[in-house]
PDB file of C-alpha atoms in Angstrom:
ATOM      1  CA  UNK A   1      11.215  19.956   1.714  1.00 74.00           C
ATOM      2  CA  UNK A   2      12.037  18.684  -1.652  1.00 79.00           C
ATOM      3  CA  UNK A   3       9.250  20.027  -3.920  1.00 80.00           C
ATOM      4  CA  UNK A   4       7.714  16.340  -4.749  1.00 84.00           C
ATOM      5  CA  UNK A   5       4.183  16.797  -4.779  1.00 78.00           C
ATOM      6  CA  UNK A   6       3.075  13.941  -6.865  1.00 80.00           C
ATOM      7  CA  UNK A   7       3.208  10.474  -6.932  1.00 79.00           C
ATOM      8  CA  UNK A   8       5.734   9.612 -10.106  1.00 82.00           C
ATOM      9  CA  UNK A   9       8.211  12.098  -9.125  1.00 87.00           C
ATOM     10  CA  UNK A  10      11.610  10.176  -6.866  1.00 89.00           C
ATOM     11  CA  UNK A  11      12.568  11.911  -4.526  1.00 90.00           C
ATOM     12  CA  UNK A  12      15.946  11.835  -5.422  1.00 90.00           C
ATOM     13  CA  UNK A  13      15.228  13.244  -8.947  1.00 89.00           C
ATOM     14  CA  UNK A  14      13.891  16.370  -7.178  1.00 90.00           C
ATOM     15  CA  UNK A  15      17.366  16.062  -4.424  1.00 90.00           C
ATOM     16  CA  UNK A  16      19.855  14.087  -4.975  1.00 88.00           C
ATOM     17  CA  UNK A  17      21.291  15.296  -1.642  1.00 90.00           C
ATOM     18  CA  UNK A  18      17.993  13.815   0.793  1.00 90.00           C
ATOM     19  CA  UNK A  19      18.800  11.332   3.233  1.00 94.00           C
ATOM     20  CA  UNK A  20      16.109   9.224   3.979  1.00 94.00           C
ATOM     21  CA  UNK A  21      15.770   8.027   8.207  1.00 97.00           C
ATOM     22  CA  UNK A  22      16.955   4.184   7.181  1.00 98.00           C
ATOM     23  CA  UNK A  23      19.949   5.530   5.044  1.00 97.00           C
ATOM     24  CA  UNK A  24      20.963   8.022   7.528  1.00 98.00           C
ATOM     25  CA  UNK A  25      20.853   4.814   9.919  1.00 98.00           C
ATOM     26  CA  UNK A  26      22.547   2.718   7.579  1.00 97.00           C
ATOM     27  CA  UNK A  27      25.670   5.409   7.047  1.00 97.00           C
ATOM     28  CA  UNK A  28      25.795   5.917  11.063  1.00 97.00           C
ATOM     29  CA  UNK A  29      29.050   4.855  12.895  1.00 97.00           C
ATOM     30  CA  UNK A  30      26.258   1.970  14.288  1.00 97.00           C
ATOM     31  CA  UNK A  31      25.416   0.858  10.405  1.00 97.00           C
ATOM     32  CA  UNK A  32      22.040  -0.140  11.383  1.00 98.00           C
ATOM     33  CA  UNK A  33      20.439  -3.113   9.489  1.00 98.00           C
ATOM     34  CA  UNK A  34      17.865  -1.457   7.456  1.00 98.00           C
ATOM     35  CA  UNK A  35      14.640  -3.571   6.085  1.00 97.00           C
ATOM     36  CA  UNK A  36      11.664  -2.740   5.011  1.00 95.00           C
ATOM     37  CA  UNK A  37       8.375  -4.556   4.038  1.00 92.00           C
ATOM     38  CA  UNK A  38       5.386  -3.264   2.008  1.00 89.00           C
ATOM     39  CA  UNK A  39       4.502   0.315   1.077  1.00 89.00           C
ATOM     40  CA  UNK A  40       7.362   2.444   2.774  1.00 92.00           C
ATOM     41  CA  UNK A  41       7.698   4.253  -0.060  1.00 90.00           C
ATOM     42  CA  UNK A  42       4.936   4.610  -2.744  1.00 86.00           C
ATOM     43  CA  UNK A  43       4.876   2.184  -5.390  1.00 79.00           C
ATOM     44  CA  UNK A  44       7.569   1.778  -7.766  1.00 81.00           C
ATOM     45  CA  UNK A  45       9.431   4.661  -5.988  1.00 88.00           C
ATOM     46  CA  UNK A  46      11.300   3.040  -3.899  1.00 91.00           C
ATOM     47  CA  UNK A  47      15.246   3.436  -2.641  1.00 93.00           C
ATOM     48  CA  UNK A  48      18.212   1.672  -3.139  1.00 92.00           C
ATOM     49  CA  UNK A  49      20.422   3.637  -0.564  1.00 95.00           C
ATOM     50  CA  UNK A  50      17.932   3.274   2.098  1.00 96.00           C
ATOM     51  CA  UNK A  51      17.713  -0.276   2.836  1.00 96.00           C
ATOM     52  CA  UNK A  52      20.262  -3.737   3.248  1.00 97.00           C
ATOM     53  CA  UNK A  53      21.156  -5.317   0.062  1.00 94.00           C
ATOM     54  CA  UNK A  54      20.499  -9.640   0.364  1.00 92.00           C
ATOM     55  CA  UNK A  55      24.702  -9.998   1.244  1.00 94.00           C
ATOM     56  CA  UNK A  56      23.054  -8.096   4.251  1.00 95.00           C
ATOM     57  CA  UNK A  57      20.066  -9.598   4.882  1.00 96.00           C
ATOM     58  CA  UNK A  58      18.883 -12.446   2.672  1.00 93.00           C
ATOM     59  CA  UNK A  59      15.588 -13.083   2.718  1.00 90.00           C
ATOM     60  CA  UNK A  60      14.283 -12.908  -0.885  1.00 85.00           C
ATOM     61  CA  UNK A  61      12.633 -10.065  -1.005  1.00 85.00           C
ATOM     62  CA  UNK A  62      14.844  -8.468  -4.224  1.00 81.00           C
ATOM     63  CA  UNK A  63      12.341  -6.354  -5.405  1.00 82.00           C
ATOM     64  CA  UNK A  64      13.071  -4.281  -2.052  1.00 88.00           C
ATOM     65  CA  UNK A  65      15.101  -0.947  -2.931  1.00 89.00           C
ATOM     66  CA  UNK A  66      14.068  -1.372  -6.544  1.00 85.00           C
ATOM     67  CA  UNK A  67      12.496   1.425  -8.872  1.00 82.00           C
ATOM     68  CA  UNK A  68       9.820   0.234 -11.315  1.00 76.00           C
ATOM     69  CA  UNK A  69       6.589   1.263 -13.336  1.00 74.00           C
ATOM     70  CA  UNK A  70       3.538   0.250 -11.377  1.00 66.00           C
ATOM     71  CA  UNK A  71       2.440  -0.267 -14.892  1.00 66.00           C
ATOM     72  CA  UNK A  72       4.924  -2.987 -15.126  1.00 70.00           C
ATOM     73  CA  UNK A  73       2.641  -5.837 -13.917  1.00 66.00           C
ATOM     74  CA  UNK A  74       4.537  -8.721 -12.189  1.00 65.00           C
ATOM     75  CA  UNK A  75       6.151 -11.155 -14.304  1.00 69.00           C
ATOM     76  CA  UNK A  76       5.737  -9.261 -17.267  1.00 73.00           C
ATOM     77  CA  UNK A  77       9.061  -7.893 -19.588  1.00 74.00           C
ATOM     78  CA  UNK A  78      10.384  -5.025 -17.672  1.00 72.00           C
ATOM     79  CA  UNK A  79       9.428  -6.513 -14.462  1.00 73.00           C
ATOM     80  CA  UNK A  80      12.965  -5.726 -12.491  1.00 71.00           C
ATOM     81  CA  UNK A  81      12.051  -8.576 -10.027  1.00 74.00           C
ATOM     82  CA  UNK A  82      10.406 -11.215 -11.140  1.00 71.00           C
ATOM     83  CA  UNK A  83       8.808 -14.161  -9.373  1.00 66.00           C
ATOM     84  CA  UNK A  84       8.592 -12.016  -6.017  1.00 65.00           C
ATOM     85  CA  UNK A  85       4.719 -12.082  -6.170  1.00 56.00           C
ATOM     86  CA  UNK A  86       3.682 -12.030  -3.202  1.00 50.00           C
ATOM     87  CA  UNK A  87       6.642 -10.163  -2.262  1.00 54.00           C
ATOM     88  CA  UNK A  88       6.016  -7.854  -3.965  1.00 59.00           C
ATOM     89  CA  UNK A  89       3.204  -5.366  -3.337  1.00 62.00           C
ATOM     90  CA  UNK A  90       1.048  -4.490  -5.628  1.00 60.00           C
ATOM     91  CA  UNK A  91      -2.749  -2.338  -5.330  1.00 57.00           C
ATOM     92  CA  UNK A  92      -4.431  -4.777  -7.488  1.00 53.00           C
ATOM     93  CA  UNK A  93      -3.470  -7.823  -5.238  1.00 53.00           C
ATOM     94  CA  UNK A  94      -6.648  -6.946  -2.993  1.00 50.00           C
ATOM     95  CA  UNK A  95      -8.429  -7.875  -5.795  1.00 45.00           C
ATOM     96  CA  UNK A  96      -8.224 -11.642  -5.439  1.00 46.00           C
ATOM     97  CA  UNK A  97     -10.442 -14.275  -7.805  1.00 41.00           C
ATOM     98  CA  UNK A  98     -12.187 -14.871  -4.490  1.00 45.00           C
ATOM     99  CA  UNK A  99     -13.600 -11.330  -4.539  1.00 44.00           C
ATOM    100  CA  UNK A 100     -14.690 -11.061  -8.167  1.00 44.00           C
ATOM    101  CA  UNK A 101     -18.064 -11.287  -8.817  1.00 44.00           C
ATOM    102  CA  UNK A 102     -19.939 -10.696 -12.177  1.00 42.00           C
ATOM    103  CA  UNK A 103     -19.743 -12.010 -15.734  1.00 39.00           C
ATOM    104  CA  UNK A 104     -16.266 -11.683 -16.979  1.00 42.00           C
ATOM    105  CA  UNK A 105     -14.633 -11.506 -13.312  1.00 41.00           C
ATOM    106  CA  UNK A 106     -15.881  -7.804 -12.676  1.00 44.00           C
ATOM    107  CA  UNK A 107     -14.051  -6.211  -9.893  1.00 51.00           C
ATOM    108  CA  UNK A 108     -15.233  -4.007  -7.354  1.00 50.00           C
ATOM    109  CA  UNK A 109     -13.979  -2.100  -5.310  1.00 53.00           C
ATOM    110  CA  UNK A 110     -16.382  -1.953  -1.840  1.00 59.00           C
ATOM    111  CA  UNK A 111     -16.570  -5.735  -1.707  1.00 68.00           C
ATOM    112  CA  UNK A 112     -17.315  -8.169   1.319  1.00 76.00           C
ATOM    113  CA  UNK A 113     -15.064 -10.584   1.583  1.00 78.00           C
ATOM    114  CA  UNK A 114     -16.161 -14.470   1.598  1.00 78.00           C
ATOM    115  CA  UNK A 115     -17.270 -15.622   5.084  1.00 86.00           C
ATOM    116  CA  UNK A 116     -15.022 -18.550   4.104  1.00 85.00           C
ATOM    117  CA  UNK A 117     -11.876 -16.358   4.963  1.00 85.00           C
ATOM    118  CA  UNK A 118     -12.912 -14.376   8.029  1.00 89.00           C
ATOM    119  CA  UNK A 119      -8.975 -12.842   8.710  1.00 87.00           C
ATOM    120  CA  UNK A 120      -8.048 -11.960   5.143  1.00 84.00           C
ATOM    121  CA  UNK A 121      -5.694 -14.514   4.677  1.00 83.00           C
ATOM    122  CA  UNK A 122      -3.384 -13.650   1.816  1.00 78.00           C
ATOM    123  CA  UNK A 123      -5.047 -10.506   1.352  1.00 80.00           C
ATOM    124  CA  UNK A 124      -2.103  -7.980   0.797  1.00 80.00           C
ATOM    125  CA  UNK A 125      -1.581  -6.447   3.937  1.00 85.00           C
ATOM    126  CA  UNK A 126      -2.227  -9.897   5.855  1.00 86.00           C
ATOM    127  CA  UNK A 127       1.352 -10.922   3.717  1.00 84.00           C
ATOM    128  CA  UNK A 128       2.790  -7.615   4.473  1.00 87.00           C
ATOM    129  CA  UNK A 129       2.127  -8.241   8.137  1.00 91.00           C
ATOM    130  CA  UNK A 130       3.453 -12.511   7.660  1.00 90.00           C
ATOM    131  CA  UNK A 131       6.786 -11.107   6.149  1.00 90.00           C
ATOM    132  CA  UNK A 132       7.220  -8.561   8.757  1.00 94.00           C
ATOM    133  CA  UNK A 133       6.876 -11.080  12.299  1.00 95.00           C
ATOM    134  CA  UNK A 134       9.483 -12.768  10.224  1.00 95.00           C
ATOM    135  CA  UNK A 135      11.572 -10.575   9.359  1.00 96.00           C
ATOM    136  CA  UNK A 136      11.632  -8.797  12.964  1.00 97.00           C
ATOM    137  CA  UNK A 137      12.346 -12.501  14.325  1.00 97.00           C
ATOM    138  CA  UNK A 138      15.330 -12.861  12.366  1.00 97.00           C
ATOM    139  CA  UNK A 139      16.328  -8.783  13.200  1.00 98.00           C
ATOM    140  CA  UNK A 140      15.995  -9.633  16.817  1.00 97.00           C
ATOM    141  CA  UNK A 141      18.198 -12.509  16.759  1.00 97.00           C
ATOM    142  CA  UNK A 142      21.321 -11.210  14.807  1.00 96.00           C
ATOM    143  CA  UNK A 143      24.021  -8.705  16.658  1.00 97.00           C
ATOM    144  CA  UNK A 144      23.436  -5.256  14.801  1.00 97.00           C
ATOM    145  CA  UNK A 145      21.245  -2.987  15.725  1.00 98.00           C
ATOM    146  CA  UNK A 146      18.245  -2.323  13.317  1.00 98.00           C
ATOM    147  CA  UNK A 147      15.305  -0.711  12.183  1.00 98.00           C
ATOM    148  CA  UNK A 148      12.125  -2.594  10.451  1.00 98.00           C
ATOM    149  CA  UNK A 149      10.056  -0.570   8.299  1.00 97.00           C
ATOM    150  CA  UNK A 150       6.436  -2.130   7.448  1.00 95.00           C
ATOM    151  CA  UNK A 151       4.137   0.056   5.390  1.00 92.00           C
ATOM    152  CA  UNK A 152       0.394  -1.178   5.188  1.00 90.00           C
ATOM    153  CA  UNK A 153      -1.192  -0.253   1.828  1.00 84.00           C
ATOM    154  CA  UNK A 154      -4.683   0.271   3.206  1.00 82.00           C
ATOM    155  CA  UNK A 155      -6.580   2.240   3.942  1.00 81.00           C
ATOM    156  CA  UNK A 156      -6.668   2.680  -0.109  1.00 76.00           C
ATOM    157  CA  UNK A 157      -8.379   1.978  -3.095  1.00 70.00           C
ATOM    158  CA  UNK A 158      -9.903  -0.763  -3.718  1.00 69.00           C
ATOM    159  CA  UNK A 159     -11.883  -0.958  -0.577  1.00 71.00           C
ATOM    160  CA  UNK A 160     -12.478  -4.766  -0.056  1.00 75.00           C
ATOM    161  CA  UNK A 161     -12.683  -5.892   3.158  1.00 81.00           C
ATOM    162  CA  UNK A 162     -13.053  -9.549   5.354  1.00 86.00           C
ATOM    163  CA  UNK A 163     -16.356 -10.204   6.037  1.00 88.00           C
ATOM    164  CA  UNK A 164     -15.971  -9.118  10.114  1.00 92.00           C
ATOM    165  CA  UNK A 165     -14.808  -5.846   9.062  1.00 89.00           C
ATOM    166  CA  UNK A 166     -17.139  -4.961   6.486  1.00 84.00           C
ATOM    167  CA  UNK A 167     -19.674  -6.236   8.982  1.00 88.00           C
ATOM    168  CA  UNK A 168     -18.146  -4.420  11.858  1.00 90.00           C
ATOM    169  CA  UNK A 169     -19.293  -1.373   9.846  1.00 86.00           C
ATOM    170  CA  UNK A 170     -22.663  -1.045   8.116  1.00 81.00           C
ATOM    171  CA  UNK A 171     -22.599   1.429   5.311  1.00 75.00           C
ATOM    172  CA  UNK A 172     -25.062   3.869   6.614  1.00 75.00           C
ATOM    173  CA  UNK A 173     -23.180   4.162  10.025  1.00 78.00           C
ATOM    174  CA  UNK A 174     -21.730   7.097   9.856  1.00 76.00           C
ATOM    175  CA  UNK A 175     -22.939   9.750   7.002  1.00 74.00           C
ATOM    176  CA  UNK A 176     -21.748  10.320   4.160  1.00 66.00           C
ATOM    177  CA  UNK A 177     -19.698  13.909   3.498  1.00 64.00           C
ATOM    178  CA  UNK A 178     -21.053  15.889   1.480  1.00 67.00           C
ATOM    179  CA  UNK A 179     -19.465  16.137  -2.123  1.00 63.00           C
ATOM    180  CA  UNK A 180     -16.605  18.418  -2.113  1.00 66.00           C
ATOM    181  CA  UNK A 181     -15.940  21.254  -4.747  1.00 74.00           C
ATOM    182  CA  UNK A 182     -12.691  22.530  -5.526  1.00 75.00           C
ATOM    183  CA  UNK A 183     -12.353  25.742  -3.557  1.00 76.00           C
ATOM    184  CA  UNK A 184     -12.471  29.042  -6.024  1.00 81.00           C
ATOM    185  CA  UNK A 185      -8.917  29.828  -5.144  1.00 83.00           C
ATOM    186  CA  UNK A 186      -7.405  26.446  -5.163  1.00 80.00           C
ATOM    187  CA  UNK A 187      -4.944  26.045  -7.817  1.00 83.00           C
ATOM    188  CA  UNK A 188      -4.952  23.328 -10.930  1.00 81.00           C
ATOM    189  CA  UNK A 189      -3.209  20.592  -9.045  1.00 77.00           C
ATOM    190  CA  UNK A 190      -5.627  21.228  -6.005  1.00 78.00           C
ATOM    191  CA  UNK A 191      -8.414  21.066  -7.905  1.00 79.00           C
ATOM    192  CA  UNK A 192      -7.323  18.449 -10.246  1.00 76.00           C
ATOM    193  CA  UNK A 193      -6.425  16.237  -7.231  1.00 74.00           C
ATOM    194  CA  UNK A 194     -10.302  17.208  -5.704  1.00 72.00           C
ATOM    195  CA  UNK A 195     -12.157  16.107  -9.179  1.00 70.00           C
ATOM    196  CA  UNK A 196     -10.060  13.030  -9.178  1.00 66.00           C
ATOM    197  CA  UNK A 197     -10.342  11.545  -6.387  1.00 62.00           C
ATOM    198  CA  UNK A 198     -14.129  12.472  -6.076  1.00 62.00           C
ATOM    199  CA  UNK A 199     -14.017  10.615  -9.558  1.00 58.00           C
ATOM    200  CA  UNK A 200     -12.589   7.261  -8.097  1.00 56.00           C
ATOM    201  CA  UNK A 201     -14.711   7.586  -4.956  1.00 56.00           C
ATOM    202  CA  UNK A 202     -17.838   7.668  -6.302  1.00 56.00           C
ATOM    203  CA  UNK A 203     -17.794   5.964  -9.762  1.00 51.00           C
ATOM    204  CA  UNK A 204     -20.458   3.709 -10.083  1.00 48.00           C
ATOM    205  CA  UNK A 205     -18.445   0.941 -11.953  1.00 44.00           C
ATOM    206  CA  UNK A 206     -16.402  -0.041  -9.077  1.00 48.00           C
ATOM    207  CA  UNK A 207     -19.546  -0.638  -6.627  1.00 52.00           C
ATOM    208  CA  UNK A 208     -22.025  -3.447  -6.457  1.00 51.00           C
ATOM    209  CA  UNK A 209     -25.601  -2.114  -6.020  1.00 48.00           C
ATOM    210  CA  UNK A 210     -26.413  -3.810  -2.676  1.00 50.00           C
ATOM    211  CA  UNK A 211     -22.492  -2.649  -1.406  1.00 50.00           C
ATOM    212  CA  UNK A 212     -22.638   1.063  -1.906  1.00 52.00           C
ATOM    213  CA  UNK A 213     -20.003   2.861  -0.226  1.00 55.00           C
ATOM    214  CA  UNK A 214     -18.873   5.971   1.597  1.00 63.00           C
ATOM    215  CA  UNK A 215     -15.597   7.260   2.091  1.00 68.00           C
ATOM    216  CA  UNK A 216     -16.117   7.271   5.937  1.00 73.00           C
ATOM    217  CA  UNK A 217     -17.702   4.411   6.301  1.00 79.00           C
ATOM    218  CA  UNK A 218     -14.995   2.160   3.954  1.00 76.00           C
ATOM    219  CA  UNK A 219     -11.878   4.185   5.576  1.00 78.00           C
ATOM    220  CA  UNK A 220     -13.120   2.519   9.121  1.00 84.00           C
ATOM    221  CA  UNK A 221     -13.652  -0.556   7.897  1.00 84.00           C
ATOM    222  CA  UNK A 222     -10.011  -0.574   6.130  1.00 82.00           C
ATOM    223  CA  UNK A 223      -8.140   1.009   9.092  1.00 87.00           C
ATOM    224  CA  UNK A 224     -10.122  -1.319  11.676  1.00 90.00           C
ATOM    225  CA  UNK A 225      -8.468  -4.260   9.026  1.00 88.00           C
ATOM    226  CA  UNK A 226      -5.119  -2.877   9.203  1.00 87.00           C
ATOM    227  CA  UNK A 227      -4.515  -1.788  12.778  1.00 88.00           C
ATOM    228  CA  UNK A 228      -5.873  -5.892  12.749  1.00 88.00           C
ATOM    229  CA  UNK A 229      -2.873  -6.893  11.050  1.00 85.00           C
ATOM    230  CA  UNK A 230      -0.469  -4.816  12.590  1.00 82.00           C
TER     231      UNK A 230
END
């Protein structure tokens, strides 16, 4: 264990001497072809030792291996990889114009997705799992042996969903939780991390009044999408 319990910290800022599965691959007497697409590690934490460089394995994706702010929006100064959107990952990519409603191009974050796009096409996982079947193509026809890493980013914040799986899932089919307080004994991360998330749950601003959501009830409609993909 290397003491990261947050989502800023690298892991190799808390242990420089962690080997990660794909660089322990890539070091091996086999040297594995490492690649990865999507949310393998979180964002803007990700690992330069772990995965092929393009001289290995050219296929545009630049950003991959690269540490950034997720406050760094694409394109923008500082961006270390620029012009790899779609490429490159981001949370706020679910949020397409197509799924803003409201004066001012309010976003929300239990939305139905147009029944003019039924399989989330170009949604961010749908790309995640378009870049993959390539990549693996390409993997499975070159010597080496390799490993393919594909990380989904739902289920997650924001919770928009294609029409069929929003559908697929009414809001009042499976009961809400009830509310959870930080335990008496839990200590200040804990109960930071409980007030928090409760926070982005159930905050009114993200949620349309005819689209209230549940945790339960948005988690199933967001793993249903994903498992989908995959």
């Amino acid at each position: 264990w290397n003491g990261v319990i947050d989502l800023w910290t690298h892991h190799r800022g808390a242990d420089r001497r962690a080997v990660t599965l794909p660089q322990a691959l890539r070091e091996s007497e086999e040297r594995y072809l490492t690649v990865s697409y999507g949310k393998v590690f979180h964002q803007g934490q990700d690992d330069p030792l772990a995965w092929a460089p393009q001289a290995e394995f050219a296929d545009h994706h630049t950003c991959r291996g690269k540490r950034w702010s997720p406050a760094t929006p694409p394109g923008s100064p500082g961006d270390p990889c620029p012009g790899q959107r779609p490429a490159r990952w981001n949370y706020q990519d679910y949020q397409l114009p197509g799924l803003m409603r409201g004066e001012g191009g309010s976003r929300f974050w239990f939305e139905r997705g147009p029944d003019a796009n039924p399989n989330g096409v170009n949604y961010t996982d749908y790309v995640i799992a378009d870049q993959a079947r390539g990549g693996l193509e390409r993997l499975a026809a070159q010597p080496r042996p390799w490993y393919l890493a594909v990380g989904f980013v739902r289920p997650h914040l924001p919770f928009n969903s294609p029409a069929p799986f929003f559908d697929a899932f009414p809001i009042d089919a499976v009961p809400p939780p009830p509310r959870p307080r930080p335990p008496s004994h839990a200590s200040v991360l804990t109960a930071n991390s409980v007030r928090v998330g409760e926070g982005e749950l159930n905050a009114r601003i993200w949620k349309r009044p005819d689209e209230e959501g549940n945790l339960v009830t948005t988690y199933l409609r967001k793993a249903s999408m994903a498992g989908n993909f995959a």
